Short mmCIF file of C-alpha atoms in Angstrom, two decimals:
data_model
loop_
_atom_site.label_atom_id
_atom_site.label_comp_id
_atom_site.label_asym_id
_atom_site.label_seq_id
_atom_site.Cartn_x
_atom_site.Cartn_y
_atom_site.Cartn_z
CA UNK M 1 0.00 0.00 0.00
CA UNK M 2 1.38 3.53 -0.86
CA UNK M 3 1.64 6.49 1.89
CA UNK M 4 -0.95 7.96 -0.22
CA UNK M 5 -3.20 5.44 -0.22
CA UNK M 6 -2.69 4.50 3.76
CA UNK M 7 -3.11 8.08 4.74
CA UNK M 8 -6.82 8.15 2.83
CA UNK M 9 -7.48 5.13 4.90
CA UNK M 10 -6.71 6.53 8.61
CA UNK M 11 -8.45 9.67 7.15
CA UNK M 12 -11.37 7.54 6.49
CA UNK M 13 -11.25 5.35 9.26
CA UNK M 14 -11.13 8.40 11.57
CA UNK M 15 -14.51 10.19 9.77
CA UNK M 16 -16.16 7.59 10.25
CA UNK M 17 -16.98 6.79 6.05
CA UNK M 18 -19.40 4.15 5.15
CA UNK M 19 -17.69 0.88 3.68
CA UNK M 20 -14.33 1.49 5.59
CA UNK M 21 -12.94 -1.21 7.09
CA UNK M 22 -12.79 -1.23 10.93
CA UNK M 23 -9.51 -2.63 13.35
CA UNK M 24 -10.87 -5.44 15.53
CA UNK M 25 -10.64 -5.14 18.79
CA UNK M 26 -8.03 -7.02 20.45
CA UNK M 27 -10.25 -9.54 21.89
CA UNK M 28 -11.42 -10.18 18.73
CA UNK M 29 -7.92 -10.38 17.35
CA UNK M 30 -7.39 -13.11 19.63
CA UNK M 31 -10.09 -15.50 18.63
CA UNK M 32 -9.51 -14.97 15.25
CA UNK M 33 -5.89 -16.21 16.47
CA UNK M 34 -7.14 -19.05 18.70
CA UNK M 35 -9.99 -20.09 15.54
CA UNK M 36 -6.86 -19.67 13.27
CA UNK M 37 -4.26 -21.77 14.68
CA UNK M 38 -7.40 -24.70 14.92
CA UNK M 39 -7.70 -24.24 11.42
CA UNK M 40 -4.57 -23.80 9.83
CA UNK M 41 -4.76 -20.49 8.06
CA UNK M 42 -2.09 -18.33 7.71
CA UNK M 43 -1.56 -15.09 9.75
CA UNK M 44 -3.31 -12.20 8.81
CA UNK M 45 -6.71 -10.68 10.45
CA UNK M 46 -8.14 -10.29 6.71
CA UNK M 47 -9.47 -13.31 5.09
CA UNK M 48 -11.79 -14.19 2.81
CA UNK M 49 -14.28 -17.20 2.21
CA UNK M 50 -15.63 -17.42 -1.19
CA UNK M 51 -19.92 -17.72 -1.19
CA UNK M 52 -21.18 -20.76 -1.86
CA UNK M 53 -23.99 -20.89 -4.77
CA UNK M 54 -27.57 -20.99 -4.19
CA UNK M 55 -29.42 -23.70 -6.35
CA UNK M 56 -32.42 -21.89 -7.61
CA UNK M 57 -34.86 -24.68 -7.55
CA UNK M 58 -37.49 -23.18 -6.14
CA UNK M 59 -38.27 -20.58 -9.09
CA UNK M 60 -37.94 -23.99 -11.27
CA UNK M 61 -40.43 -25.54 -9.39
CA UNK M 62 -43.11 -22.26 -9.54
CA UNK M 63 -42.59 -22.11 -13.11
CA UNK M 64 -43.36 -25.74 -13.74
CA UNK M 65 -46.57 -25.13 -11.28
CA UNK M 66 -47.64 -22.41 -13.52
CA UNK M 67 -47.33 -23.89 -16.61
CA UNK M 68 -49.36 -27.03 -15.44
CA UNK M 69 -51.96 -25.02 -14.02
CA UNK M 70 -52.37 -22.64 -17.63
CA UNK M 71 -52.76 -26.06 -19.11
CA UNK M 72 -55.48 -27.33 -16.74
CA UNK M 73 -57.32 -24.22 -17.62
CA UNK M 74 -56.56 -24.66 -21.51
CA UNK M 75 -58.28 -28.45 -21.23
CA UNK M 76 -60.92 -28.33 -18.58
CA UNK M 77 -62.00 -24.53 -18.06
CA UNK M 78 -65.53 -25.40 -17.09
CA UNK M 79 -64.15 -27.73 -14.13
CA UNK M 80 -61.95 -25.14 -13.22
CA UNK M 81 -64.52 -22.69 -13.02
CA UNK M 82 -66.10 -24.72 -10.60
CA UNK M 83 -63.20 -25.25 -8.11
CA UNK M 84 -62.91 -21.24 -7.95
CA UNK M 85 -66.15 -20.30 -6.48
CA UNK M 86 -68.47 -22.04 -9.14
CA UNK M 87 -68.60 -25.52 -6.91
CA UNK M 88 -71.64 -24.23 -5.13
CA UNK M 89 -73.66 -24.14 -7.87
CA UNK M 90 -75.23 -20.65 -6.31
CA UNK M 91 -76.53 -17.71 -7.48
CA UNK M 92 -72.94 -16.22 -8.33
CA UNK M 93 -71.40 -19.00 -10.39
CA UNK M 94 -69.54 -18.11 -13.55
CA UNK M 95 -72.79 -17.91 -16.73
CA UNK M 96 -72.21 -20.91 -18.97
CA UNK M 97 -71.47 -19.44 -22.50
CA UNK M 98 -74.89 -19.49 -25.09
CA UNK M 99 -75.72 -22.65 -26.53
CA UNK M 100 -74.71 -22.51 -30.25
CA UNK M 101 -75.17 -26.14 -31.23
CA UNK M 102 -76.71 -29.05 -29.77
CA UNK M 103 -75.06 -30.73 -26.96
CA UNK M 104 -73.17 -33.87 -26.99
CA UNK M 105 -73.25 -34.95 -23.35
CA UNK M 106 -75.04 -34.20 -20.42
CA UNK M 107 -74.19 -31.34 -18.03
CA UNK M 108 -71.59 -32.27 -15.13
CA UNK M 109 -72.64 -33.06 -11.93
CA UNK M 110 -73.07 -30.40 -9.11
CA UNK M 111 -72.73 -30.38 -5.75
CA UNK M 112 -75.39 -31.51 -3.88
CA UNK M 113 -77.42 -28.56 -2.59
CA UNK M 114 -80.94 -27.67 -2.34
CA UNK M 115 -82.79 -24.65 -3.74
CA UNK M 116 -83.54 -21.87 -0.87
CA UNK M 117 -85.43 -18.48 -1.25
CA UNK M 118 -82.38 -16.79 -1.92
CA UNK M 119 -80.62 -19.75 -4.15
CA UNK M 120 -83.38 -20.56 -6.09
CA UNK M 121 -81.20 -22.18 -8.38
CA UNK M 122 -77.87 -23.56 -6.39
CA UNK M 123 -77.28 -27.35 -6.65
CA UNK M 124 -78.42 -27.41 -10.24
CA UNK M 125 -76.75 -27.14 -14.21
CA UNK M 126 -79.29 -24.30 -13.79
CA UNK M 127 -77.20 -21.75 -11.48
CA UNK M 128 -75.30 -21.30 -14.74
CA UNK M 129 -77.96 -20.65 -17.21
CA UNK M 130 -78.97 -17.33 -18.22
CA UNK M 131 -82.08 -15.23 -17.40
CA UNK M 132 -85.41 -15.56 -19.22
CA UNK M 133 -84.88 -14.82 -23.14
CA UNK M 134 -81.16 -14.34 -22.18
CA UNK M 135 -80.84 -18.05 -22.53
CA UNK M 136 -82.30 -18.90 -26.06
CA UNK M 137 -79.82 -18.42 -28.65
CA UNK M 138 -81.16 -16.90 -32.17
CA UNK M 139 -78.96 -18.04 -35.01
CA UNK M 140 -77.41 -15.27 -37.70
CA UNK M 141 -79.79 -14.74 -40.40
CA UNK M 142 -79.61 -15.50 -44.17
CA UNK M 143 -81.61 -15.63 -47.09
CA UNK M 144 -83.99 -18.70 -47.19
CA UNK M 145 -86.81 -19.82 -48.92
CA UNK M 146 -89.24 -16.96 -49.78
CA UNK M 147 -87.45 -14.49 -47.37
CA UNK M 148 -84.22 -12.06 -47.75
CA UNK M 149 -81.96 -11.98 -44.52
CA UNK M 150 -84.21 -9.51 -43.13
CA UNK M 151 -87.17 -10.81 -43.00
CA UNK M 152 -85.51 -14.00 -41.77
CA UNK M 153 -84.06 -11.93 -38.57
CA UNK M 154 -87.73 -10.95 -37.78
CA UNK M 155 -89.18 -14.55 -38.17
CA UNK M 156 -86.34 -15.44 -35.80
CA UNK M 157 -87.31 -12.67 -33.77
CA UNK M 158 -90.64 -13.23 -33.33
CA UNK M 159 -90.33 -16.86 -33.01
CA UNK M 160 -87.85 -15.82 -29.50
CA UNK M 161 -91.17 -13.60 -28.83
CA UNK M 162 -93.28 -16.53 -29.04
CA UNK M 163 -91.42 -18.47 -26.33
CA UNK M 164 -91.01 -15.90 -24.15
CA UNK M 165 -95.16 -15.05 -23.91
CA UNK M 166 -95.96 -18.65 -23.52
CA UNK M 167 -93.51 -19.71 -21.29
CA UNK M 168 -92.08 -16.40 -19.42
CA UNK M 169 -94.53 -14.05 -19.25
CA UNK M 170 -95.78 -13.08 -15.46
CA UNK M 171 -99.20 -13.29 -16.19
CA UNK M 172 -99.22 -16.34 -17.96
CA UNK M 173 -97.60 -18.09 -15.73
CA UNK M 174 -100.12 -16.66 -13.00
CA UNK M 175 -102.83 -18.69 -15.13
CA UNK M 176 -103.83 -16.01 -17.01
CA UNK M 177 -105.14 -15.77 -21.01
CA UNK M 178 -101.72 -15.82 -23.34
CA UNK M 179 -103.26 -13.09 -25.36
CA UNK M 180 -99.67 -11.75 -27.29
CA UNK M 181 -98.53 -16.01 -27.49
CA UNK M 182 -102.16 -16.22 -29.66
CA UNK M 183 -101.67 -13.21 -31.52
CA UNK M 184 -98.39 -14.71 -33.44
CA UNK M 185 -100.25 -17.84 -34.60
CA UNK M 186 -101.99 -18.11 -38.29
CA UNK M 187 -105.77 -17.50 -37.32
CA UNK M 188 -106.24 -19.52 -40.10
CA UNK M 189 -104.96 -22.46 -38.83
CA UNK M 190 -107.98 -24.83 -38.04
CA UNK M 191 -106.26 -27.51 -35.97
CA UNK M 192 -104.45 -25.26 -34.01
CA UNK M 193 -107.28 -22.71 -33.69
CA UNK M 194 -109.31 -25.35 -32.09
CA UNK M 195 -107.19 -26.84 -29.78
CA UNK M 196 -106.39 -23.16 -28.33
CA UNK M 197 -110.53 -22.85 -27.73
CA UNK M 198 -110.36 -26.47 -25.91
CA UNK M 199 -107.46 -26.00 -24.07
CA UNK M 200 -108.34 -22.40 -22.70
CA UNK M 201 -112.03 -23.34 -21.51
CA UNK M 202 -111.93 -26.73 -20.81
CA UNK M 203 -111.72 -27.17 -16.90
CA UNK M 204 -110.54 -30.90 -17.38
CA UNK M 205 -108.66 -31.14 -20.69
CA UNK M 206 -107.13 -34.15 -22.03
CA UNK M 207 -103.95 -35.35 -23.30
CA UNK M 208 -104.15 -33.86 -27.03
CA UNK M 209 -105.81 -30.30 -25.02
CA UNK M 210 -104.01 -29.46 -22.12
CA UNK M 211 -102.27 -25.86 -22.19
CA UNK M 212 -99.33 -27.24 -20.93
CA UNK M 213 -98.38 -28.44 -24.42
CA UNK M 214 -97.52 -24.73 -25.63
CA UNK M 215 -98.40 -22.64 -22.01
CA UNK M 216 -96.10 -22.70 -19.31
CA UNK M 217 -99.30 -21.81 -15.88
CA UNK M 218 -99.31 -22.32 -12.06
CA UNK M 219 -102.40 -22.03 -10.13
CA UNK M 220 -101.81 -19.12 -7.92
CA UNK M 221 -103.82 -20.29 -4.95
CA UNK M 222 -101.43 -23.52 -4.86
CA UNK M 223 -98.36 -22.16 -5.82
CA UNK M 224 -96.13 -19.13 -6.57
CA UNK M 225 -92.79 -18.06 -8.29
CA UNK M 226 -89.79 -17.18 -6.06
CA UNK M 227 -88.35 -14.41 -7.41
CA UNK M 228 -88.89 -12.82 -10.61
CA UNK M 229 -86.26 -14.96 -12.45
CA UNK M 230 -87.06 -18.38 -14.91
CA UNK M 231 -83.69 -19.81 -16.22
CA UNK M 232 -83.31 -21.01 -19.40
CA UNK M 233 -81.34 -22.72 -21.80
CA UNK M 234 -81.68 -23.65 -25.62
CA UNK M 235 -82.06 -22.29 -29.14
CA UNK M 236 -83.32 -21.67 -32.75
CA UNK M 237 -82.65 -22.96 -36.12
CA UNK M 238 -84.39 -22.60 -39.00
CA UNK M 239 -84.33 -24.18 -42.68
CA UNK M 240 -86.46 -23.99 -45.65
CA UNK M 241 -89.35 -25.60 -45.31
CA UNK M 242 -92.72 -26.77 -47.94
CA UNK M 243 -93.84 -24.16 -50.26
CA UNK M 244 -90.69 -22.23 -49.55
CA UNK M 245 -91.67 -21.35 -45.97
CA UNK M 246 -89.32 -20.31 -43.40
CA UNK M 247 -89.28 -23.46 -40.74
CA UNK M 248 -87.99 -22.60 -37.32
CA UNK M 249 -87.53 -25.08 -35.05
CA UNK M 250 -86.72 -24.08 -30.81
CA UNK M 251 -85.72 -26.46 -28.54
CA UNK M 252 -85.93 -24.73 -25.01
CA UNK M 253 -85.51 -25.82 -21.33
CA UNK M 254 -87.13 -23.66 -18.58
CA UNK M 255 -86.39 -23.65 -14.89
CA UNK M 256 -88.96 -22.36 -12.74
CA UNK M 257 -88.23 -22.34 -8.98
CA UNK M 258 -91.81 -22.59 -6.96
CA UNK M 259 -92.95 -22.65 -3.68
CA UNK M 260 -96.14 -23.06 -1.69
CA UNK M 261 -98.80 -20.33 -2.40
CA UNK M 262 -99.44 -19.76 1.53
CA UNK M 263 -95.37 -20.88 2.74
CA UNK M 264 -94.31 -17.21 3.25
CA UNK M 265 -91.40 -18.56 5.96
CA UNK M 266 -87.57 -18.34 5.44
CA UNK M 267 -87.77 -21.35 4.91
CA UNK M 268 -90.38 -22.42 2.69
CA UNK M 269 -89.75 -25.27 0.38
CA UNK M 270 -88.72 -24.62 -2.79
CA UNK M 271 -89.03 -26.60 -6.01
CA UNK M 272 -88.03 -26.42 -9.41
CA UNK M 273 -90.46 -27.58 -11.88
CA UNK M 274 -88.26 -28.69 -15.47
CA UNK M 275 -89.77 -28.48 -18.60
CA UNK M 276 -88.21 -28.62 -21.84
CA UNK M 277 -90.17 -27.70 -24.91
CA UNK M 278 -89.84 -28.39 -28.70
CA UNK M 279 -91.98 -26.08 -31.09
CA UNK M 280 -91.80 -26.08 -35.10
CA UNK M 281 -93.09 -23.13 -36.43
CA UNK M 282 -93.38 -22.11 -40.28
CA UNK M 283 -93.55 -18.51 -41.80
CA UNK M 284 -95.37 -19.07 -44.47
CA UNK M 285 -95.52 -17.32 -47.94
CA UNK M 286 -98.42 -15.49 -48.24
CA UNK M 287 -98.27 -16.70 -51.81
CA UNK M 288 -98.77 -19.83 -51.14
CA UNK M 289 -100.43 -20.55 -47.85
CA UNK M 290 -103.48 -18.32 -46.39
CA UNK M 291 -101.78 -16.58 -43.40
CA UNK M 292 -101.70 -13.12 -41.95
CA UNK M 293 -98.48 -10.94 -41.55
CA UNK M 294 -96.51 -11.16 -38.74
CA UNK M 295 -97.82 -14.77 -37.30
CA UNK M 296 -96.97 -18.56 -38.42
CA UNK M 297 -98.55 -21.88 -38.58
CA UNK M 298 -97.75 -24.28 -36.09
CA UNK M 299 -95.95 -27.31 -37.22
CA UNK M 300 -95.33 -29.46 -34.20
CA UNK M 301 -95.23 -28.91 -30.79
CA UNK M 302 -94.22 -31.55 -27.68
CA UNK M 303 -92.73 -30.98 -24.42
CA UNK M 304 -90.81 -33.18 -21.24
CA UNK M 305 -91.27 -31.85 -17.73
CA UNK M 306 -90.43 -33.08 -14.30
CA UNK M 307 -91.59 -31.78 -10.95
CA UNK M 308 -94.93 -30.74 -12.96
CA UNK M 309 -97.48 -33.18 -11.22
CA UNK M 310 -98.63 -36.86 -12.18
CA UNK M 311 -101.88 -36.72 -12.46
CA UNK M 312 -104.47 -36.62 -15.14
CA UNK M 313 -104.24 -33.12 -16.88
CA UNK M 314 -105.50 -29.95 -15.20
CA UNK M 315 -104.17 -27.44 -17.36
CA UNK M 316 -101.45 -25.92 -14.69
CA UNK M 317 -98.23 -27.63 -13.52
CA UNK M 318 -98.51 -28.95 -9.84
CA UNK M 319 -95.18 -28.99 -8.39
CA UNK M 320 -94.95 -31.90 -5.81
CA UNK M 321 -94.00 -29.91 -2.62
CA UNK M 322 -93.56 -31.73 0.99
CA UNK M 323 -93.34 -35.74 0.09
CA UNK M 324 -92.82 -36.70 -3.57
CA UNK M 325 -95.57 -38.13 -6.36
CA UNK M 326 -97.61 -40.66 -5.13
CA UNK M 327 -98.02 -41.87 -8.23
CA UNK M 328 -94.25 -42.33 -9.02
CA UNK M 329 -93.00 -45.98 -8.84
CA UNK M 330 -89.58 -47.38 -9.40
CA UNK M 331 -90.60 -48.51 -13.08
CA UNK M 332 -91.63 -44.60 -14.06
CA UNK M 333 -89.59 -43.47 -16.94
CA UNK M 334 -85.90 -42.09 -15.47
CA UNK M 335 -84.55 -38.90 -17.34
CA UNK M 336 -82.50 -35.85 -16.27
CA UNK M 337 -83.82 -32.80 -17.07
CA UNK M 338 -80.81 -31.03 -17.88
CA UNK M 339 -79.69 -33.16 -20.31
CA UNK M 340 -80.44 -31.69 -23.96
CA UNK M 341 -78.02 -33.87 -26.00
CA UNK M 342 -81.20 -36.41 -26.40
CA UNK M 343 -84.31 -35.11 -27.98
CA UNK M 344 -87.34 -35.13 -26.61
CA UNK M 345 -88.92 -39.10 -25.75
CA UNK M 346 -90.65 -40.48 -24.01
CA UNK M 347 -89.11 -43.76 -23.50
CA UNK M 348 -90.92 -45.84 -25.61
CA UNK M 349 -89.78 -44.12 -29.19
CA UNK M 350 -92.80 -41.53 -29.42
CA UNK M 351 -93.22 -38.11 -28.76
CA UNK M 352 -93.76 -37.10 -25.25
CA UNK M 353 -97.30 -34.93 -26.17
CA UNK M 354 -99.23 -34.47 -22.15
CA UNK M 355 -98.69 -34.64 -18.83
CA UNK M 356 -96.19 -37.50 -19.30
CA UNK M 357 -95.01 -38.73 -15.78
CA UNK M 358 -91.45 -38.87 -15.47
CA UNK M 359 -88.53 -39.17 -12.66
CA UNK M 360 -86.03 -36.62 -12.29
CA UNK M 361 -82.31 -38.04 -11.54
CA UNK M 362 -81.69 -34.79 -10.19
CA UNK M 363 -83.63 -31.62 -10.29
#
């Protein structure tokens, strides 16, 4: 070291600068001796021991984490979903994205939770679904048949109106007359003009004239609607049908949460009536078929239900509240209600057409 160079260091040692090196003490000089001569270094206060290297596995490990977890999410987002506050199946699980096409499997299993006043919905494929005519998907629209793209988006429109005030509207579903559901049908359609008179009068219809075939209605003295909300889940699609008519076809399931008309307690028993309708409707060219603007000829109509009632048709669903169906046995046809990948059956290769008596595997 030059005199220089040692003078800046007592200079520095003396002021007290940050980073100088400090003399030890003497009783630290000697330990350093006595830990010295154990060792076998050589003399000399200042040593040095070289840092050993750190392994950095444990960034390697987080990184591998993370990249197995993106490609969980890639492969099974809908499971996912449902670890990360979706597993309840309540009122704030993630919405399940429109149905475009028709489904290939039935919807996964939920936890195992019953409906409340507040959770109408919880425990069921349902908590997912969206809200009233949220939940029916209308295709893009394209020239077909006798109509330009246009007046294809209104049939389609109108067809979505159709659903909604015969199976959504309040006072329908109170029982009452489905006044804008009848003013969208041909009124020159015989059949169809006659079973609306039979159905809508007739205090005990049958199988071929109960409501229920096109009319979603609770009685109001037996029960009511919790909440203002029906769930829903289905959609259109359309082709060109005889005499160049515009064919729609929806296939729609509807989730309404009941309870007891007079149960007003916190906690009143709620069920959830399933039904899951299938309605052809055809626009027809004025040309060719006697019609009226701005209503359609019915084609076809059936529907599946569960939690509906049993018994011989009254016209209104009867939700079975306190014990279940008397009149359901262990041989009654098995179906889940949720599941829209099969069409509409009702076990025995025909089309379920009344009050078709059915067990729900879950509801």
């Amino acid at each position: 070291m030059s005199e220089e160079e040692w003078e800046r260091f007592l200079r520095e040692s003396v002021a007290g600068v940050d980073g100088a090196p400090v003399e030890p003490s003497a009783r630290a000089r000697q330990v350093e001796r006595q830990l010295r001569e154990r060792s076998g270094q050589p003399e000399g206060w200042r040593t040095y021991s070289p840092a050993r290297p750190r392994r950095r596995t444990g960034w390697y490990v987080t990184g591998l984490v993370a990249v197995l977890a993106l490609l969980v999410v890639a492969l099974f987002p809908q499971q996912v979903v449902g670890w990360f506050g979706g597993d309840d199946g309540g009122q704030d699980a993630a919405p399940l994205a429109a149905e475009s096409e028709s489904p290939q499997e039935a919807p996964g299993a939920e936890r195992d939770l019953p409906p409340t006043l507040a959770e109408p919905f919880r425990g069921s494929p349902a908590a997912r679904w969206a809200d009233g005519a949220a939940g029916i998907t209308v295709p893009p629209a394209r020239a077909t048949g006798w109509m330009d793209a246009a007046q294809v988006e209104r049939a389609l429109r109108q067809s979505r109106d159709f659903l909604v005030a015969a199976g959504l509207n309040s006072p329908v579903l109170r029982g009452e007359r489905p006044t804008k559901a009848i003013a969208l049908l041909n009124p020159h359609q015989k059949d169809v003009q006659e079973y609306l008179r039979a159905s809508l009068s007739s205090k005990a219809p049958t199988g071929k004239t109960d409501p229920l075939l096109l009319f979603s209605r609770f009685r109001p003295e037996q029960s009511r609607l919790v909440g203002d909300v029906v769930r829903t889940r289905g959609r259109l699609t359309y082709r060109e049908g005889k005499h160049g008519a515009v064919e729609v076809t929806a296939d729609v399931t509807f989730v309404y949460p009941v309870t007891a008309a007079g149960d007003r307690g916190r906690d009143a028993e709620v069920v959830r009536t399933i039904v899951r309708r299938e309605v052809v409707m055809s626009w027809d060219d004025p040309a060719e078929v006697i019609t009226e603007p701005g209503t359609m000829s019915l084609v076809s109509y059936a529907l599946d239900m569960v939690n509906g009632g049993c018994s011989a048709p009254t016209g209104y669903f009867e939700p079975p509240f306190g014990t279940a169906d008397e009149q359901r046995t262990d041989e009654a046809r098995r179906v889940d209600p949720y599941d829209r990948s099969k069409p509409i059956d009702t076990g025995d290769g025909t089309t379920a057409t009344g009050n078709d008596c059915a067990t729900a595997t879950r509801s």
